[in-house]
């Protein structure tokens, strides 16, 4: 696994998503400052067949941090990428670490 330096935490929108191009992949980053966490999922919505997950609404369902796709509203777990409505469907989730306020994403090459 390779770690890619993406941005400062201050560059992210609090309680919202942004998209970053990392190693040729569109990665949706979700910053939840009260938890001091950044989550990273692939930006592609497999139901809507479009790169839009970074535009989804984030929230919590039964203690699970989720993003709701802006197209058909399926919920994806921010930690695992699994769809709550159809567990057979998921999007890749990437490990994130914060080092000296820098967000780094781990990607298998």
C-alpha positions in Angstrom: 0.0 0.0 0.0 1.2 3.5 -0.8 0.2 6.6 1.1 -0.7 9.7 -0.9 -0.6 13.2 0.6 -3.8 14.9 -0.5 -4.5 18.1 1.4 -4.6 19.9 4.8 -7.6 19.2 7.0 -8.3 23.0 6.7 -8.9 22.5 2.9 -11.8 20.2 3.5 -15.5 21.2 4.1 -16.6 20.4 7.6 -19.5 17.8 7.7 -19.5 17.6 3.9 -17.7 15.8 1.1 -15.2 16.9 -1.5 -13.6 15.0 -4.4 -9.9 14.6 -5.0 -8.0 12.9 -7.8 -5.6 10.5 -6.1 -3.4 8.1 -8.1 -5.8 8.5 -11.0 -8.9 7.6 -8.8 -11.7 9.9 -7.9 -11.8 9.8 -4.1 -14.7 11.3 -2.1 -13.4 12.7 1.2 -15.7 13.3 4.1 -14.5 15.4 7.1 -16.3 15.1 10.4 -14.4 17.5 12.7 -16.3 16.6 15.9 -15.0 13.1 15.6 -11.6 14.2 14.3 -12.1 11.8 11.3 -11.8 11.9 7.6 -13.3 9.1 5.6 -12.5 8.2 2.0 -14.6 6.3 -0.5 -14.4 5.9 -4.2 -16.6 8.6 -5.7 -18.5 6.3 -8.1 -22.2 5.5 -7.2 -22.8 2.0 -8.6 -26.6 2.6 -8.7 -26.6 5.9 -10.5 -23.5 5.0 -12.5 -21.9 8.4 -11.9 -19.1 9.9 -9.9 -21.2 11.8 -7.4 -20.8 10.4 -3.8 -18.7 13.4 -2.7 -21.9 15.5 -3.3 -24.0 13.3 -1.0 -25.3 14.1 2.5 -23.5 12.6 5.4 -25.2 11.4 8.6 -25.6 8.6 11.0 -27.8 5.6 10.8 -27.9 3.3 13.9 -24.4 4.5 14.9 -22.9 4.0 11.5 -21.5 7.0 9.7 -23.0 7.1 6.2 -23.3 9.2 3.0 -26.5 9.2 1.1 -26.0 9.2 -2.7 -27.4 12.4 -4.3 -29.0 10.3 -7.1 -31.1 7.5 -5.7 -30.4 8.1 -2.0 -28.7 4.7 -1.1 -26.7 5.0 2.0 -23.0 3.9 2.0 -21.1 3.2 5.3 -18.2 5.6 5.4 -16.0 3.1 7.2 -16.6 0.0 4.9 -18.2 1.3 1.7 -21.1 -1.2 2.1 -24.5 -0.1 1.0 -27.0 -0.3 3.8 -30.0 -1.0 1.5 -28.2 -3.7 -0.5 -25.2 -5.3 1.4 -24.2 -7.1 -1.8 -23.2 -3.7 -3.2 -20.3 -1.7 -2.0 -17.8 1.0 -3.1 -14.1 0.8 -2.2 -13.2 2.4 1.2 -9.7 3.7 1.7 -7.7 4.1 4.9 -7.0 7.7 6.0 -4.5 9.1 8.3 -3.8 12.6 9.4 -0.2 13.6 10.0 0.6 17.1 11.1 -2.8 18.3 9.7 -2.1 16.6 6.4 -4.7 14.1 5.0 -3.1 11.0 3.6 -4.9 8.2 1.7 -3.7 4.6 1.5 -4.2 3.0 -1.9 -3.1 -0.5 -3.0 -1.2 -0.1 -6.3 
